[in-house]
Amino acid sequence: MEEIRLQKYLADAGIASRRKSEELINRGIVKVNGVIINHMGFKVKEGDIVEVNDSVLHIGSNKIYVMLNKPAGYVSTSKDQFSRKSVVDLVDVNERIYPVGRLDYDTSGLILLTNDGDFTYKMTHPKHEMKKVYIALIEGIPDEKQLTSFKNGLMIEDYITSPAKIRIINKYTNKAKVEIIIHEGKNRQVRKMCDAIGHPVLELKRVAIGDLSLGELKEGQWRHLTKEELEKLK
Ligand code: URA
């Protein structure tokens, strides 16, 4: 790890925002290698032991949990065979973090990134059936029968989808904006479900995972999850 400013280290570790981290340092509750550091500009290096309020944070072993509002046009893998831009490039932290699950290249919205493999495993494991909420712009306007078949389950390739929710938010000429809630995470599932009822997706955005919503986070922006948000997800 290259040397980084103490306040950035604390912020990256999810302790507080950069500004709040400066306040913690000014208050004299941050120690490095047992010595109180209460001025800005101090740099932390590999092997240093940082304490906040006597709780030790070991560099390199901090778990980081970030939410990003992914723009369309980014892959959600760390490496891409076509060298396309990755969501990982949008998040500026010192730790190596990875996306939790996938959003398609053309899909925008909420995606989590972390260096906690255990968390990723639990969040993406089918048995947890984590709720995911999408807003989709679809071609045409589905009728009641199509909406009901969407809710009851659809045959997609070799499986039948679990019960899902769909409701029309807005109708336009030959298009509709719908909210879709699913508890599964199969590859391109929402797109395939919309195809199956004859209303292909034109635009797709994920707005919530479990109780965690995008809120005011703008496209391309990210932030650390709060302790409360993390506890709820876990
Ligand atoms: N369903 C899709 O079809 N695409 C996504 O990116 C996410 C869910």
Coordinates of C-alpha atoms and ligand atoms in Angstrom, one line a residue:
M1 CA 0.0 0.0 0.0
E2 CA 1.3 3.4 -0.9
E3 CA 1.4 6.1 1.8
I4 CA -1.9 7.8 2.3
R5 CA -3.1 10.7 4.4
L6 CA -4.6 9.7 7.7
Q7 CA -7.9 11.4 7.1
K8 CA -8.3 9.6 3.7
Y9 CA -7.3 6.3 5.3
L10 CA -10.1 6.7 7.9
A11 CA -12.6 7.7 5.2
D12 CA -11.7 4.7 3.0
A13 CA -12.0 2.4 6.0
G14 CA -15.6 3.6 6.3
I15 CA -15.1 5.2 9.7
A16 CA -16.5 8.6 8.6
S17 CA -16.5 11.0 5.7
R18 CA -13.2 12.7 4.8
R19 CA -14.4 15.9 6.6
K20 CA -15.6 14.1 9.7
S21 CA -12.4 12.1 9.8
E22 CA -10.5 15.4 10.0
E23 CA -12.7 16.3 13.0
L24 CA -11.8 13.0 14.7
I25 CA -8.1 13.7 14.2
N26 CA -8.5 17.3 15.5
R27 CA -10.3 15.9 18.6
G28 CA -7.2 13.8 19.4
I29 CA -8.9 10.4 19.3
V30 CA -6.8 8.9 16.5
K31 CA -3.5 7.2 17.2
V32 CA -0.9 5.8 14.9
N33 CA 1.4 3.2 16.4
G34 CA 0.3 4.3 19.9
V35 CA 0.9 8.0 19.4
I36 CA -2.0 10.5 19.1
I37 CA -2.0 12.3 15.8
N38 CA -4.0 15.5 15.9
H39 CA -2.7 17.4 12.9
M40 CA -3.4 17.1 9.2
G41 CA -0.8 15.9 6.7
F42 CA 0.3 12.7 8.6
K43 CA 0.7 9.8 6.2
V44 CA 0.0 6.2 7.0
K45 CA 2.1 3.4 5.6
E46 CA 1.8 -0.4 5.4
G47 CA 2.3 -2.0 8.8
D48 CA 1.2 1.1 10.8
I49 CA -1.5 0.4 13.5
V50 CA -4.3 3.0 13.4
E51 CA -6.6 3.3 16.4
V52 CA -9.8 5.3 16.7
N53 CA -11.2 5.6 20.2
D54 CA -8.9 2.7 21.1
S55 CA -10.3 0.4 18.5
V56 CA -7.5 -0.9 16.3
L57 CA -7.8 -0.8 12.5
H58 CA -5.1 -2.8 10.7
I59 CA -4.2 -1.4 7.3
G60 CA -5.1 -3.8 4.6
S61 CA -7.5 -5.8 6.7
N62 CA -10.3 -3.2 6.7
K63 CA -13.6 -4.3 5.1
I64 CA -15.0 -1.7 2.8
Y65 CA -18.6 -1.5 1.6
V66 CA -19.5 0.9 -1.1
M67 CA -22.6 1.7 -3.1
L68 CA -22.3 3.1 -6.6
N69 CA -24.8 4.5 -9.0
K70 CA -23.5 2.8 -12.1
P71 CA -24.0 4.6 -15.4
A72 CA -24.9 2.5 -18.4
G73 CA -21.7 1.7 -20.5
Y74 CA -19.7 0.2 -17.7
V75 CA -19.1 -3.5 -17.1
S76 CA -19.5 -4.8 -13.5
T77 CA -16.5 -7.2 -13.7
S78 CA -13.1 -6.1 -12.7
K79 CA -11.6 -7.2 -16.0
D80 CA -13.2 -7.1 -19.4
Q81 CA -12.1 -9.0 -22.5
F82 CA -12.9 -6.0 -24.6
S83 CA -11.2 -3.5 -22.3
R84 CA -14.4 -1.7 -21.6
K85 CA -14.7 0.7 -18.6
S86 CA -15.4 -1.1 -15.3
V87 CA -17.4 0.1 -12.3
V88 CA -14.3 -0.5 -10.3
D89 CA -12.6 2.5 -12.0
L90 CA -15.3 4.8 -10.7
V91 CA -14.6 4.2 -7.0
D92 CA -11.5 5.8 -5.6
V93 CA -10.4 3.7 -2.5
N94 CA -7.1 2.3 -1.6
E95 CA -8.3 -1.3 -1.1
R96 CA -9.0 -3.6 -4.0
I97 CA -12.7 -4.0 -4.1
Y98 CA -15.0 -6.1 -6.3
P99 CA -18.6 -5.7 -7.5
V100 CA -21.2 -7.7 -5.5
G101 CA -23.2 -9.5 -8.2
R102 CA -23.7 -8.0 -11.7
L103 CA -25.5 -5.4 -13.6
D104 CA -25.5 -5.6 -17.4
Y105 CA -23.3 -3.2 -19.4
D106 CA -26.4 -1.3 -20.5
T107 CA -28.1 -1.3 -17.1
S108 CA -27.6 1.6 -14.7
G109 CA -28.2 2.0 -11.0
L110 CA -27.4 0.6 -7.6
I111 CA -24.4 -1.8 -7.3
L112 CA -22.4 -2.7 -4.2
L113 CA -18.6 -3.1 -4.1
T114 CA -16.6 -4.6 -1.3
N115 CA -13.4 -6.5 -0.4
D116 CA -15.4 -8.8 1.9
G117 CA -15.8 -12.1 0.1
D118 CA -18.0 -13.5 2.8
F119 CA -20.5 -10.6 2.4
T120 CA -20.5 -11.0 -1.4
Y121 CA -21.2 -14.7 -1.1
K122 CA -24.1 -14.2 1.3
M123 CA -25.6 -11.3 -0.7
T124 CA -25.5 -13.2 -4.0
H125 CA -26.5 -16.7 -2.7
P126 CA -29.9 -17.6 -4.1
K127 CA -31.2 -18.9 -0.8
H128 CA -31.3 -15.4 0.6
E129 CA -33.6 -14.2 -2.1
M130 CA -32.6 -10.6 -1.7
K131 CA -35.2 -8.2 -3.1
K132 CA -34.1 -6.1 -6.0
V133 CA -36.2 -3.2 -7.4
Y134 CA -35.8 -2.0 -11.0
I135 CA -37.3 0.8 -13.0
A136 CA -37.6 -0.2 -16.7
L137 CA -38.7 1.7 -19.8
I138 CA -40.3 -0.9 -22.0
E139 CA -41.6 -1.1 -25.5
G140 CA -45.4 -0.9 -25.7
I141 CA -47.9 -1.0 -22.9
P142 CA -48.6 -4.4 -21.3
D143 CA -52.2 -5.5 -20.7
E144 CA -53.6 -7.1 -17.6
K145 CA -53.0 -10.6 -18.9
Q146 CA -49.3 -9.9 -19.6
L147 CA -48.9 -8.3 -16.2
T148 CA -50.5 -11.3 -14.5
S149 CA -48.3 -13.8 -16.3
F150 CA -45.2 -11.7 -15.3
K151 CA -46.3 -11.9 -11.7
N152 CA -47.1 -15.7 -11.8
G153 CA -43.9 -16.8 -13.3
L154 CA -42.6 -17.0 -16.9
M155 CA -40.8 -19.8 -18.8
I156 CA -37.3 -18.4 -19.6
E157 CA -35.0 -20.7 -21.5
D158 CA -35.0 -23.7 -19.1
Y159 CA -36.5 -22.4 -16.0
I160 CA -39.7 -20.8 -14.6
T161 CA -39.2 -17.5 -12.8
S162 CA -40.4 -17.1 -9.2
P163 CA -43.3 -14.8 -8.5
A164 CA -42.3 -11.2 -9.3
K165 CA -44.0 -7.9 -9.0
I166 CA -44.7 -5.4 -11.8
R167 CA -46.7 -2.2 -11.9
I168 CA -47.1 0.5 -14.5
I169 CA -45.8 3.9 -13.3
N170 CA -46.4 5.8 -16.5
K171 CA -47.8 5.2 -19.9
Y172 CA -46.4 7.0 -23.0
T173 CA -47.2 6.6 -26.7
N174 CA -46.0 3.0 -27.4
K175 CA -43.9 2.9 -24.2
A176 CA -44.4 2.3 -20.5
K177 CA -42.3 3.0 -17.4
V178 CA -42.7 0.1 -14.9
E179 CA -41.4 -0.9 -11.5
I180 CA -40.3 -4.5 -11.3
I181 CA -39.4 -6.4 -8.1
I182 CA -37.6 -9.7 -8.3
H183 CA -35.9 -11.9 -5.7
E184 CA -33.7 -13.8 -8.1
G185 CA -30.6 -12.8 -10.0
K186 CA -30.3 -14.9 -13.1
N187 CA -28.4 -13.5 -16.0
R188 CA -30.3 -10.7 -17.8
Q189 CA -33.4 -11.8 -16.0
V190 CA -35.5 -8.6 -16.1
R191 CA -34.7 -8.2 -19.8
K192 CA -35.6 -11.8 -20.5
M193 CA -38.9 -11.6 -18.5
C194 CA -39.9 -8.4 -20.4
D195 CA -39.0 -10.1 -23.7
A196 CA -41.2 -13.1 -22.7
I197 CA -44.3 -10.9 -22.3
G198 CA -43.5 -9.2 -25.6
H199 CA -42.4 -5.8 -24.2
P200 CA -38.6 -5.6 -24.5
V201 CA -36.6 -3.3 -22.2
L202 CA -35.4 -0.1 -23.7
E203 CA -33.8 1.2 -20.5
L204 CA -33.1 -0.4 -17.1
K205 CA -32.1 0.9 -13.8
R206 CA -31.8 -0.8 -10.4
V207 CA -33.0 1.5 -7.6
A208 CA -32.9 -0.8 -4.5
I209 CA -31.4 -3.9 -3.1
G210 CA -33.2 -5.1 0.1
D211 CA -33.9 -2.0 2.1
L212 CA -31.0 -0.1 0.6
S213 CA -32.1 2.5 -2.0
L214 CA -30.1 4.7 -4.4
G215 CA -31.6 7.8 -2.8
E216 CA -30.0 11.0 -4.1
L217 CA -26.8 9.4 -5.3
K218 CA -26.1 10.8 -8.8
E219 CA -25.0 8.6 -11.7
G220 CA -21.2 7.8 -11.5
Q221 CA -21.2 8.8 -7.7
W222 CA -20.4 6.4 -4.9
R223 CA -20.3 6.5 -1.1
H224 CA -19.5 4.2 1.8
L225 CA -22.5 2.3 3.4
T226 CA -23.3 3.5 6.8
K227 CA -23.0 1.1 9.7
E228 CA -26.8 0.9 10.0
E229 CA -27.2 0.2 6.2
L230 CA -24.6 -2.6 6.5
E231 CA -26.2 -4.2 9.5
K232 CA -29.6 -4.2 7.8
L233 CA -28.2 -5.9 4.7
K234 CA -26.3 -8.4 6.7
Ligands
URA1 N1 -31.8 -8.0 -15.0 C1 -31.3 -7.7 -16.2 O1 -31.9 -8.1 -17.2 N2 -30.2 -6.9 -16.3 C2 -29.6 -6.4 -15.2 O2 -28.6 -5.8 -15.3 C3 -30.1 -6.8 -13.9 C4 -31.2 -7.6 -13.9

